[in-house]
mmCIF file of C-alpha atoms and ligand atoms in Angstrom:
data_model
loop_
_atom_site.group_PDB
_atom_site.id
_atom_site.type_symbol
_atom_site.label_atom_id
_atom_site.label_comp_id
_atom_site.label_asym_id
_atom_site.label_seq_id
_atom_site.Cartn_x
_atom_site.Cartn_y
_atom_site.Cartn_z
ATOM 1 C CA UNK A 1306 75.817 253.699 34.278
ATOM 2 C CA UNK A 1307 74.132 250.392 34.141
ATOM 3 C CA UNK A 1308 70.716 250.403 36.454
ATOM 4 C CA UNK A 1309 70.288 247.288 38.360
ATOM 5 C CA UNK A 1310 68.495 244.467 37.125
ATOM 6 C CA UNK A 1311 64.270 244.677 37.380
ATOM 7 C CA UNK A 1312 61.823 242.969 36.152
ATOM 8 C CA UNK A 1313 59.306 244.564 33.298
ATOM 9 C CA UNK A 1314 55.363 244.437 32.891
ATOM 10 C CA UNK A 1315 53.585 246.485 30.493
ATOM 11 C CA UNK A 1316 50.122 245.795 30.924
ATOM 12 C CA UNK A 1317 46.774 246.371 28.493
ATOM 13 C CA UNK A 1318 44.401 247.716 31.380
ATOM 14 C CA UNK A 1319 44.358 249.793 34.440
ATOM 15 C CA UNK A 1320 43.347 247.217 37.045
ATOM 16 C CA UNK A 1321 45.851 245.035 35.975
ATOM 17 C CA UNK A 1322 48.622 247.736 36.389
ATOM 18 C CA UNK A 1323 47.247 247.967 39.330
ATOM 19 C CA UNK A 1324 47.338 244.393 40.524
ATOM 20 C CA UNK A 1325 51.151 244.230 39.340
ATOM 21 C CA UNK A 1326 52.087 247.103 41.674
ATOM 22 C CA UNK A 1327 50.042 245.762 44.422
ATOM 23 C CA UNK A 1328 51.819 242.176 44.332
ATOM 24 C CA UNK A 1329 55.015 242.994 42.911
ATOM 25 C CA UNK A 1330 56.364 243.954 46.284
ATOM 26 C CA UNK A 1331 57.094 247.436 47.991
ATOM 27 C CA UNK A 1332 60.161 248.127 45.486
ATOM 28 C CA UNK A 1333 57.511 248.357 42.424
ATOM 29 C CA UNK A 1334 57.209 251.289 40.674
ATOM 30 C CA UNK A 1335 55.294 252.974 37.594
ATOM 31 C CA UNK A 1336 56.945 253.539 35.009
ATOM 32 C CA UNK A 1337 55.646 256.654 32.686
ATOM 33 C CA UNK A 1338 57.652 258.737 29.865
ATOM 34 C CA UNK A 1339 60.954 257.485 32.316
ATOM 35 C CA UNK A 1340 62.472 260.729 32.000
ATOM 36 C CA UNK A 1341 63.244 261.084 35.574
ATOM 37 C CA UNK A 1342 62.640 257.383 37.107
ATOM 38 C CA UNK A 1343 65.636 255.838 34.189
ATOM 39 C CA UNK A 1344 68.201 258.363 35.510
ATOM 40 C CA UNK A 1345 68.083 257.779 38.624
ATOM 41 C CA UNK A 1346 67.653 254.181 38.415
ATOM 42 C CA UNK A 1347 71.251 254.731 35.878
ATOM 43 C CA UNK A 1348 72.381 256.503 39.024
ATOM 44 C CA UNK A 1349 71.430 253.943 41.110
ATOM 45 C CA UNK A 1350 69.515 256.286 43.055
ATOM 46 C CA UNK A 1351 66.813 253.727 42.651
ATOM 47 C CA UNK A 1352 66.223 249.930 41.990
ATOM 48 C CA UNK A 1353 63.017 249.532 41.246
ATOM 49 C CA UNK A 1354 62.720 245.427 41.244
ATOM 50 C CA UNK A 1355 59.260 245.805 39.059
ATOM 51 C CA UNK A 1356 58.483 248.262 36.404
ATOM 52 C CA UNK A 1357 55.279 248.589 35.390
ATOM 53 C CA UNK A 1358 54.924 250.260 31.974
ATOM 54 C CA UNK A 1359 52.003 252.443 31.935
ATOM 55 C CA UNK A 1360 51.999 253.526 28.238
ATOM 56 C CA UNK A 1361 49.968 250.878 26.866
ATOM 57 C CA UNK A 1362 46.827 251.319 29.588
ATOM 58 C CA UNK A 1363 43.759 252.759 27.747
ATOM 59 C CA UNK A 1364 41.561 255.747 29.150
ATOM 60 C CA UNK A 1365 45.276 257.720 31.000
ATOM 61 C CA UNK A 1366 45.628 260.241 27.977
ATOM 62 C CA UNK A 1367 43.945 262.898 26.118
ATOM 63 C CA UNK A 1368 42.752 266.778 27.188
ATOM 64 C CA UNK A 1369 39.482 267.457 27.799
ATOM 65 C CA UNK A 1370 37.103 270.642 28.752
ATOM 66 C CA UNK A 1371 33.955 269.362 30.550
ATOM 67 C CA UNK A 1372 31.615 271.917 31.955
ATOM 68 C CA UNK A 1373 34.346 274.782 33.135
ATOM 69 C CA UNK A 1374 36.560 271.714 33.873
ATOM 70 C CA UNK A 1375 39.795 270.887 31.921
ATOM 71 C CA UNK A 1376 40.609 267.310 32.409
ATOM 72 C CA UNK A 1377 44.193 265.757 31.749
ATOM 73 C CA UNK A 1378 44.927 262.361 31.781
ATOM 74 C CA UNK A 1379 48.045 261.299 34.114
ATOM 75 C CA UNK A 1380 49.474 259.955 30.450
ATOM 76 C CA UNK A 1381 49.282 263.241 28.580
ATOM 77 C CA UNK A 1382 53.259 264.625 27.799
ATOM 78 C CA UNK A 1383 54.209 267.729 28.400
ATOM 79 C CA UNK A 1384 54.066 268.306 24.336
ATOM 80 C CA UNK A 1385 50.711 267.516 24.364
ATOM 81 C CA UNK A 1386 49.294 269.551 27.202
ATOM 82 C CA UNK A 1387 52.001 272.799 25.707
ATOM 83 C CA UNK A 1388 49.638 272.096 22.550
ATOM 84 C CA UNK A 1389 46.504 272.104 23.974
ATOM 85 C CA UNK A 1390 46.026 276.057 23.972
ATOM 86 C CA UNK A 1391 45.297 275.840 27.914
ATOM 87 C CA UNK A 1392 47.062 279.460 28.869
ATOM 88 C CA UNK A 1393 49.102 278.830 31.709
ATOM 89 C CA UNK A 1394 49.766 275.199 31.492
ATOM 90 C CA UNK A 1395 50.487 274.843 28.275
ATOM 91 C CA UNK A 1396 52.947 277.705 28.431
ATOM 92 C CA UNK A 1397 54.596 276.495 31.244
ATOM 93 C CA UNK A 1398 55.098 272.833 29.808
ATOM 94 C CA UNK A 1399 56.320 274.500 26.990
ATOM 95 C CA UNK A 1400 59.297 275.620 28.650
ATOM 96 C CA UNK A 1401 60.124 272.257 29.398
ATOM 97 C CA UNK A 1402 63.445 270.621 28.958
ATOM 98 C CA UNK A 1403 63.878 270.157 25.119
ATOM 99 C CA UNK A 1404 61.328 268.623 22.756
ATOM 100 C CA UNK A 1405 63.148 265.689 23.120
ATOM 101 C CA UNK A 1406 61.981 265.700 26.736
ATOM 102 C CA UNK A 1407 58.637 267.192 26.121
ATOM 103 C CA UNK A 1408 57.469 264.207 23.845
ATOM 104 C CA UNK A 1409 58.227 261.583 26.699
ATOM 105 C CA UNK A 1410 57.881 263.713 29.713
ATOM 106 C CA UNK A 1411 54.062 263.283 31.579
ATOM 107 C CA UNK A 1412 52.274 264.924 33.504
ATOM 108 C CA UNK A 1413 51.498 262.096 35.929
ATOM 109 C CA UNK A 1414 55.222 261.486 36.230
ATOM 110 C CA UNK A 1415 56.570 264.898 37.131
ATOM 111 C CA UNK A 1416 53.919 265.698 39.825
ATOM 112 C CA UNK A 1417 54.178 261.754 41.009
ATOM 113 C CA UNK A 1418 58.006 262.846 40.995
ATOM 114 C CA UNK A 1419 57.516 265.446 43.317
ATOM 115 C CA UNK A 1420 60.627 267.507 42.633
ATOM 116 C CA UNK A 1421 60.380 271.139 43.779
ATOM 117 C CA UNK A 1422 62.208 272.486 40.834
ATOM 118 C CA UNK A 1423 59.627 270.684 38.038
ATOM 119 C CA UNK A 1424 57.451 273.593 36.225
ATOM 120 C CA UNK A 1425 54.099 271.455 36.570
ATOM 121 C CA UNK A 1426 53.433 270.947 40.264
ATOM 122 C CA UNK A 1427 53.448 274.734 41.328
ATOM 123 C CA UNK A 1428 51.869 275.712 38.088
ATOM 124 C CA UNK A 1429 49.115 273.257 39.061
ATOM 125 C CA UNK A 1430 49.048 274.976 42.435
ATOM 126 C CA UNK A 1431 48.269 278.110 40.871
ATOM 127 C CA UNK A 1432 45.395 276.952 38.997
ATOM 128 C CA UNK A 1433 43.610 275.112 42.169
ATOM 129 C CA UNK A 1434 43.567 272.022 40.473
ATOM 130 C CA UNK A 1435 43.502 268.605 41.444
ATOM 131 C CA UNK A 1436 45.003 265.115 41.392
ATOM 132 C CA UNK A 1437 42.730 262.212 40.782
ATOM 133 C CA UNK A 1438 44.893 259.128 42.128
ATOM 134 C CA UNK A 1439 43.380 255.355 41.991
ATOM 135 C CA UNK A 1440 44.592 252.382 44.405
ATOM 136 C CA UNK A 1441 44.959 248.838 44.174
ATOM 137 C CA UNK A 1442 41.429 247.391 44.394
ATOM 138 C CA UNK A 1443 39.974 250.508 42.186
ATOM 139 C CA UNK A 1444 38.808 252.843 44.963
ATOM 140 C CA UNK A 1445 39.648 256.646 43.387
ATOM 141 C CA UNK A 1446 40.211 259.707 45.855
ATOM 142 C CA UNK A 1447 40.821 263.267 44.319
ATOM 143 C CA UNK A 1448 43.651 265.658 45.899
ATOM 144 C CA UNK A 1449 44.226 269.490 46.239
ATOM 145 C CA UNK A 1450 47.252 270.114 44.231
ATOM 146 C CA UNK A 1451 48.073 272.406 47.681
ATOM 147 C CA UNK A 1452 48.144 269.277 49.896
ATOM 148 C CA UNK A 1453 49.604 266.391 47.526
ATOM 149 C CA UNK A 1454 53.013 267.924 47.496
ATOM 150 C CA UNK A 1455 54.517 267.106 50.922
ATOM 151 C CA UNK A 1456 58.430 267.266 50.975
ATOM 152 C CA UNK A 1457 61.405 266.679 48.218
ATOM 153 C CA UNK A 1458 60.074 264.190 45.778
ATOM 154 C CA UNK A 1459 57.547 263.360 48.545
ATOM 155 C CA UNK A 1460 53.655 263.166 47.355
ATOM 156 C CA UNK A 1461 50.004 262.041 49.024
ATOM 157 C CA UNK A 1462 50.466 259.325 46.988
ATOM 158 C CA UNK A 1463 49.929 256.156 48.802
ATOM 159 C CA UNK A 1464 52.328 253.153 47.925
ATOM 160 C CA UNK A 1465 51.125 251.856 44.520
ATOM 161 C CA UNK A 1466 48.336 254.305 44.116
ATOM 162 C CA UNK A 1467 48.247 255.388 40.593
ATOM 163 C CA UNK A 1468 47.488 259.064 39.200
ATOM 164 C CA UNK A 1469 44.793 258.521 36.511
ATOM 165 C CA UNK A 1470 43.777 261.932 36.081
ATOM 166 C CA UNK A 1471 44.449 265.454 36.940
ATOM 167 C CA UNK A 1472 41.326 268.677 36.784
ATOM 168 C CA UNK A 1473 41.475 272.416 37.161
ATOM 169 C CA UNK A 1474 38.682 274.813 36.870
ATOM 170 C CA UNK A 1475 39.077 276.616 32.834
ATOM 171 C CA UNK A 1476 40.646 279.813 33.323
ATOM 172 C CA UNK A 1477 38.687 282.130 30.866
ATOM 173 C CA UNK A 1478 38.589 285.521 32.392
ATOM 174 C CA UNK A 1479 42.043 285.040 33.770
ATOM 175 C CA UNK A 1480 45.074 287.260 32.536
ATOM 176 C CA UNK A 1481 48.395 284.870 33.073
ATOM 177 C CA UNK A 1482 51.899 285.352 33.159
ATOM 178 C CA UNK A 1483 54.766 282.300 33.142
ATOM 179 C CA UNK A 1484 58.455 283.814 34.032
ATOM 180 C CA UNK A 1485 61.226 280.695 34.867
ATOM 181 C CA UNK A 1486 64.832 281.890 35.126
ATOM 182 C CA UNK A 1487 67.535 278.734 34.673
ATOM 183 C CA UNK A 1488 71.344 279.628 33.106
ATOM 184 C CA UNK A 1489 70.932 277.055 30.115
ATOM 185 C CA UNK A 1490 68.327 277.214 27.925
ATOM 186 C CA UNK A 1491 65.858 274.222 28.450
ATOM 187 C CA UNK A 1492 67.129 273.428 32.245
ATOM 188 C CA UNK A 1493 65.099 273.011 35.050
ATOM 189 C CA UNK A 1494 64.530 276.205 36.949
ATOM 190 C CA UNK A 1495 66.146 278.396 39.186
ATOM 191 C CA UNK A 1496 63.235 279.810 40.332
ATOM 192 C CA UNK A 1497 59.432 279.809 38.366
ATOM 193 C CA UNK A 1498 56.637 281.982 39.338
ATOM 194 C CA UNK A 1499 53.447 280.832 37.662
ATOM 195 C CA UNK A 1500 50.733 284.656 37.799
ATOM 196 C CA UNK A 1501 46.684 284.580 37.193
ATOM 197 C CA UNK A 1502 45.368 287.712 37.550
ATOM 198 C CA UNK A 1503 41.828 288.530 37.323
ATOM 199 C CA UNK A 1504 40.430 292.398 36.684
ATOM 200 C CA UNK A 1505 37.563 294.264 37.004
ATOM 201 C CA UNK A 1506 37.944 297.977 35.759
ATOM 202 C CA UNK A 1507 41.726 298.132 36.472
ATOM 203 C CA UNK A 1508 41.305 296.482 39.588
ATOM 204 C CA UNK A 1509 42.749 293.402 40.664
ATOM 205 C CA UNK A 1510 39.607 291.531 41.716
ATOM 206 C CA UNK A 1511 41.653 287.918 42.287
ATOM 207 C CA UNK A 1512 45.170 286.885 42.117
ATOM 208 C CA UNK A 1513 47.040 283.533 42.236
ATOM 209 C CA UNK A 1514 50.802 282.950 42.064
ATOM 210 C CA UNK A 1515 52.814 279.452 42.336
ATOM 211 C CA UNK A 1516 56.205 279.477 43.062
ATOM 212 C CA UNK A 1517 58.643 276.985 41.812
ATOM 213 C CA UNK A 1518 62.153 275.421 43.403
ATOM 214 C CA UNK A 1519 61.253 278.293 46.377
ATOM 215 C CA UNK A 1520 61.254 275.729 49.208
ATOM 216 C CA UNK A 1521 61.427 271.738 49.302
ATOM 217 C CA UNK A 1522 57.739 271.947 47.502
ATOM 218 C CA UNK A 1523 56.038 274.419 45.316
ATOM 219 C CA UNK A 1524 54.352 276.899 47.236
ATOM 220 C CA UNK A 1525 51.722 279.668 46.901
ATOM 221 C CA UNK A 1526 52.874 283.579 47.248
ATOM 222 C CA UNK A 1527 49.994 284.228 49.323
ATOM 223 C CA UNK A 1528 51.507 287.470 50.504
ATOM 224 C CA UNK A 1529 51.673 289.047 47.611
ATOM 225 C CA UNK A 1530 48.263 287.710 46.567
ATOM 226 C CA UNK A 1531 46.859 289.307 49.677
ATOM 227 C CA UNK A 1532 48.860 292.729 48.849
ATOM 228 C CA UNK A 1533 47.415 293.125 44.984
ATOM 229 C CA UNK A 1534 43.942 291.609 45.878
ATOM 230 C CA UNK A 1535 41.716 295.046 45.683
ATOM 231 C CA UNK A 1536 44.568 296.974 44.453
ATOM 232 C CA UNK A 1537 44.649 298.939 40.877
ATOM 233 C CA UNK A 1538 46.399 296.871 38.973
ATOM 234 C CA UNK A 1539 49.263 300.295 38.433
ATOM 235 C CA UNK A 1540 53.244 298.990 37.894
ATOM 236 C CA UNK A 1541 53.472 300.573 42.354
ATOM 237 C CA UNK A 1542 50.936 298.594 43.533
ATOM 238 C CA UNK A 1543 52.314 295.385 41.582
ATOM 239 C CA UNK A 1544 55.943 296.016 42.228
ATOM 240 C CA UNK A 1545 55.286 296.344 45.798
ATOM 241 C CA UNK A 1546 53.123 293.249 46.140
ATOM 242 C CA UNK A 1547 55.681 291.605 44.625
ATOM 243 C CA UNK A 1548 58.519 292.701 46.986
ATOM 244 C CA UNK A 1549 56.698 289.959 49.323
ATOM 245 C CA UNK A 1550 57.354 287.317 46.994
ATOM 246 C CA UNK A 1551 60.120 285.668 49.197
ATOM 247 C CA UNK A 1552 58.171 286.321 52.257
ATOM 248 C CA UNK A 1553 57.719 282.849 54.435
ATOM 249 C CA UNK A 1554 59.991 280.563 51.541
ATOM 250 C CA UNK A 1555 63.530 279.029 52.636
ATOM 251 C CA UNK A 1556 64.971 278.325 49.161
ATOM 252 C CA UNK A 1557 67.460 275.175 48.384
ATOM 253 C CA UNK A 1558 70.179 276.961 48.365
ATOM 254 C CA UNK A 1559 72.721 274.789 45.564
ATOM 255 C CA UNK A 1560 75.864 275.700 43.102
ATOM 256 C CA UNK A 1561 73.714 277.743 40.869
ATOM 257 C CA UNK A 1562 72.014 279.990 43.110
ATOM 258 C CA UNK A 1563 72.220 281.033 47.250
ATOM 259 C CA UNK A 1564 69.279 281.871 48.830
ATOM 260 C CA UNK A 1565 69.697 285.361 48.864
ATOM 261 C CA UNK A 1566 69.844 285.271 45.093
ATOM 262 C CA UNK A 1567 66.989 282.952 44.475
ATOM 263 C CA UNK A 1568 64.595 285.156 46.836
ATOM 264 C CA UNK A 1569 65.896 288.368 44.885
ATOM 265 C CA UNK A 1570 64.813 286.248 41.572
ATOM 266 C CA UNK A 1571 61.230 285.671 43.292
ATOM 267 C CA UNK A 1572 60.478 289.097 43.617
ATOM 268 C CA UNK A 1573 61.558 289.918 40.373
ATOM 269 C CA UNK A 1574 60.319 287.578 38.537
ATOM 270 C CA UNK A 1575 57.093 287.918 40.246
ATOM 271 C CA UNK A 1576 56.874 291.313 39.049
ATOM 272 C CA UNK A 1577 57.006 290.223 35.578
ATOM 273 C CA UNK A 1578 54.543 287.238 35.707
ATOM 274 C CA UNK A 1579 51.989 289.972 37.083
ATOM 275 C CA UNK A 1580 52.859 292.259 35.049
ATOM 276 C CA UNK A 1581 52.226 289.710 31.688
ATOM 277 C CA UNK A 1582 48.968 288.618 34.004
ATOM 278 C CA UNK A 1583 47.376 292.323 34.198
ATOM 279 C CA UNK A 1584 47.769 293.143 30.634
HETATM 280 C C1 FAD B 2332 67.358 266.464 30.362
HETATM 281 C C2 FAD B 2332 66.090 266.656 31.155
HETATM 282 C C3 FAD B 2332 65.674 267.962 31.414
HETATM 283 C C4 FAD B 2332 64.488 268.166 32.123
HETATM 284 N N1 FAD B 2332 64.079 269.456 32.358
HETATM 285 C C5 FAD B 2332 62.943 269.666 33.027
HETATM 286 C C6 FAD B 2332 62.447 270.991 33.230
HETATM 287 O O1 FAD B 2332 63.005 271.991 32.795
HETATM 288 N N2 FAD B 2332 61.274 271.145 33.928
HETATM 289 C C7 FAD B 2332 60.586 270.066 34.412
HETATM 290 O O2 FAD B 2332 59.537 270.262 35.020
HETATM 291 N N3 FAD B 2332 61.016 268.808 34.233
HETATM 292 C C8 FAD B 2332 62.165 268.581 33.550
HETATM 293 N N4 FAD B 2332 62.586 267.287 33.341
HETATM 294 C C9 FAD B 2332 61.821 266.171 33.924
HETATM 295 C C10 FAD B 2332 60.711 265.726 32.973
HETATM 296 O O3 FAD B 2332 59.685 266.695 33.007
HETATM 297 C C11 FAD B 2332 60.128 264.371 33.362
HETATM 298 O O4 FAD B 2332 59.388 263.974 32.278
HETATM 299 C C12 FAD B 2332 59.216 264.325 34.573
HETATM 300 O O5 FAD B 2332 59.810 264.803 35.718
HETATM 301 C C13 FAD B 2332 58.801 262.896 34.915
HETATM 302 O O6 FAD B 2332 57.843 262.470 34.042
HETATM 303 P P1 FAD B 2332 57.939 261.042 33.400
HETATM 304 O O7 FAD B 2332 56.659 260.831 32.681
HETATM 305 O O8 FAD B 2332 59.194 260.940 32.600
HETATM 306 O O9 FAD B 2332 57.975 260.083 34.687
HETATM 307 P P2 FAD B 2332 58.863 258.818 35.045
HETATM 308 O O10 FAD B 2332 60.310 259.166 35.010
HETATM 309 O O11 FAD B 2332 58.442 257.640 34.255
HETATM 310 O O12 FAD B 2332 58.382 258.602 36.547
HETATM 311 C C14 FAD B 2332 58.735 259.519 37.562
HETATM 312 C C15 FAD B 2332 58.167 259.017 38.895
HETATM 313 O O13 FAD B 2332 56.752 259.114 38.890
HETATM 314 C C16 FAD B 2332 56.140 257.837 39.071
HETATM 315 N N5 FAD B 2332 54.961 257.838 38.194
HETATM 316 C C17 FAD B 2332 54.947 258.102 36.876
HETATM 317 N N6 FAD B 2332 53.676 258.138 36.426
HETATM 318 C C18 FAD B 2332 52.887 257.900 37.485
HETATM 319 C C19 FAD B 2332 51.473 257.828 37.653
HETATM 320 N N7 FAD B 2332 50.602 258.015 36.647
HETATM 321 N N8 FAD B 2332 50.993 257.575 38.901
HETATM 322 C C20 FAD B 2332 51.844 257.403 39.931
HETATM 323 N N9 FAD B 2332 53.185 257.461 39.832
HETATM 324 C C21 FAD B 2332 53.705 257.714 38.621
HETATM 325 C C22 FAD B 2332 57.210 256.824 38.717
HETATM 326 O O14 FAD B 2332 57.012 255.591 39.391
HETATM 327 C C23 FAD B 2332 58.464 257.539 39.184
HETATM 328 O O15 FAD B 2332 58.615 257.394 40.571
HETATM 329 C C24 FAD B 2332 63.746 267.053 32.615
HETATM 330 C C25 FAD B 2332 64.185 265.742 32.352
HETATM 331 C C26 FAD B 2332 65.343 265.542 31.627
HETATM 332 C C27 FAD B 2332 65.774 264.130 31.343
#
């Protein structure tokens, strides 16, 4: 399919990217790596009248480690951040689409996306990081990764704001697991549950898991992180925290999977993302 017909700006800096979304009307959009924005727009799912390139702005890219920080900028593809040796996150963007996908594919664009079955957003969730965003005019606000994600490819993002930046505390110290189920290779998943696990003699001192395509957004499994939290970390303890891993979630239920499959996939899965974690 043919999209409809838009205009195009790529600009050089990040205030004037800024100043094209502001004025180029409520139907003006970012564009990033375009691997979700161009097929819908092909779809005609959107008509964007303005596009405004992003890949020429200066100071959106690199990875960075600053003080027990890592730093991403909005620009950084999902090859880049699977290369960056960052544990979790860069496993989990490694299991991204193709490389095809991978080398266009940003971070800013699939959390800006919002869609509940994207490996980033609930991976970020896991990690307790956040979203730097930066309006028209300049003025910057950082977000919880737990409250930017509101509904289906719904975000905190204000029309026109801009992510510029996205930070989550290093995770040395951390044991991590990464477990997505899909039924082709390189498709988005089923289901995706993102582990940290953190252990002090055998004990499960601190736990975080983010679930993925388990409700309209990612979500947290705090059930099961309350169940293993003090626990030995023994194959019991884990298997039954993990038997929570549906608890409170109302899967999209689709051809691929019901609900009552996805939430059996959950638990299981969740037992072997803690399982890789505790190791
Ligand atoms: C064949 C295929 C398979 C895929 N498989 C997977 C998969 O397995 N897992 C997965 O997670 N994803 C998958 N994807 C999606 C891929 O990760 C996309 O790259 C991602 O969802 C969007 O990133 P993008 O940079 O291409 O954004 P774009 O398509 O350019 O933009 C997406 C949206 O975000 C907005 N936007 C982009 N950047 C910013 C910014 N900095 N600030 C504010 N708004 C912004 C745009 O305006 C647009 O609304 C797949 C895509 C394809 C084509």
């Amino acid at each position: 399919m043919i999209p409809a017909e838009f205009d195009y700006l790529a600009p050089d800096s990040l205030e004037e990217a800024l100043e094209a979304l502001a004025t180029g009307g409520e139907d003006a959009r970012a564009l990033a790596g375009g691997h979700s924005l161009l097929p819908l727009m092909k779809l005609r799912l959107a008509a964007p009248t303005l596009l405004v390139d992003l890949r020429r702005v200066p100071g959106l890219g690199g990875v960075a480690r600053e003080n027990g920080t890592v730093r991403i900028g909005a620009m950084s593809t999902h090859h880049e951040v699977s290369a960056a040796g960052l544990g979790l996150a860069s496993t989990a963007a490694g299991t991204i689409a193709d490389q095809q996908v991978r080398n266009c594919g940003t971070l800013g664009g699939t959390l800006a996306h919002g869609d509940p079955a994207s490996d980033m957003p609930a991976v970020l969730m896991a990690l307790e990081g956040t979203i730097t965003a930066m309006a028209p005019g300049g003025a910057s606000r950082e977000i919880a990764a737990t409250e930017f994600f509101k509904d289906y490819l719904e975000t905190a993002l204000a029309q026109h704001e801009l992510i510029t930046e996205i930070r989550f505390p290093a995770t040395e110290g951390w044991g991590y697991g990464y477990e997505k189920f899909n039924r082709r290779q390189e498709d988005w998943a089923l289901v995706a549950v993102s582990a940290l696990v953190r252990q002090e003699g055998g004990v499960c001192s601190d736990v975080r898991i983010g679930l993925t395509h388990m409700a309209n957004t990612p979500l947290r499994a705090t059930a099961v992180e309350d169940a293993l939290r003090g626990q030995p970390l023994s194959p019991e303890n884990i298997a039954a925290a993990a038997r929570h891993a549906a608890d409170g979630t109302s899967p999209p239920a689709d051809l691929n999977a019901s609900q009552e499959y996805k939430r059996h996939l959950a638990t299981v899965l969740t037992q072997r993302a803690l399982t890789q974690a505790s190791r």
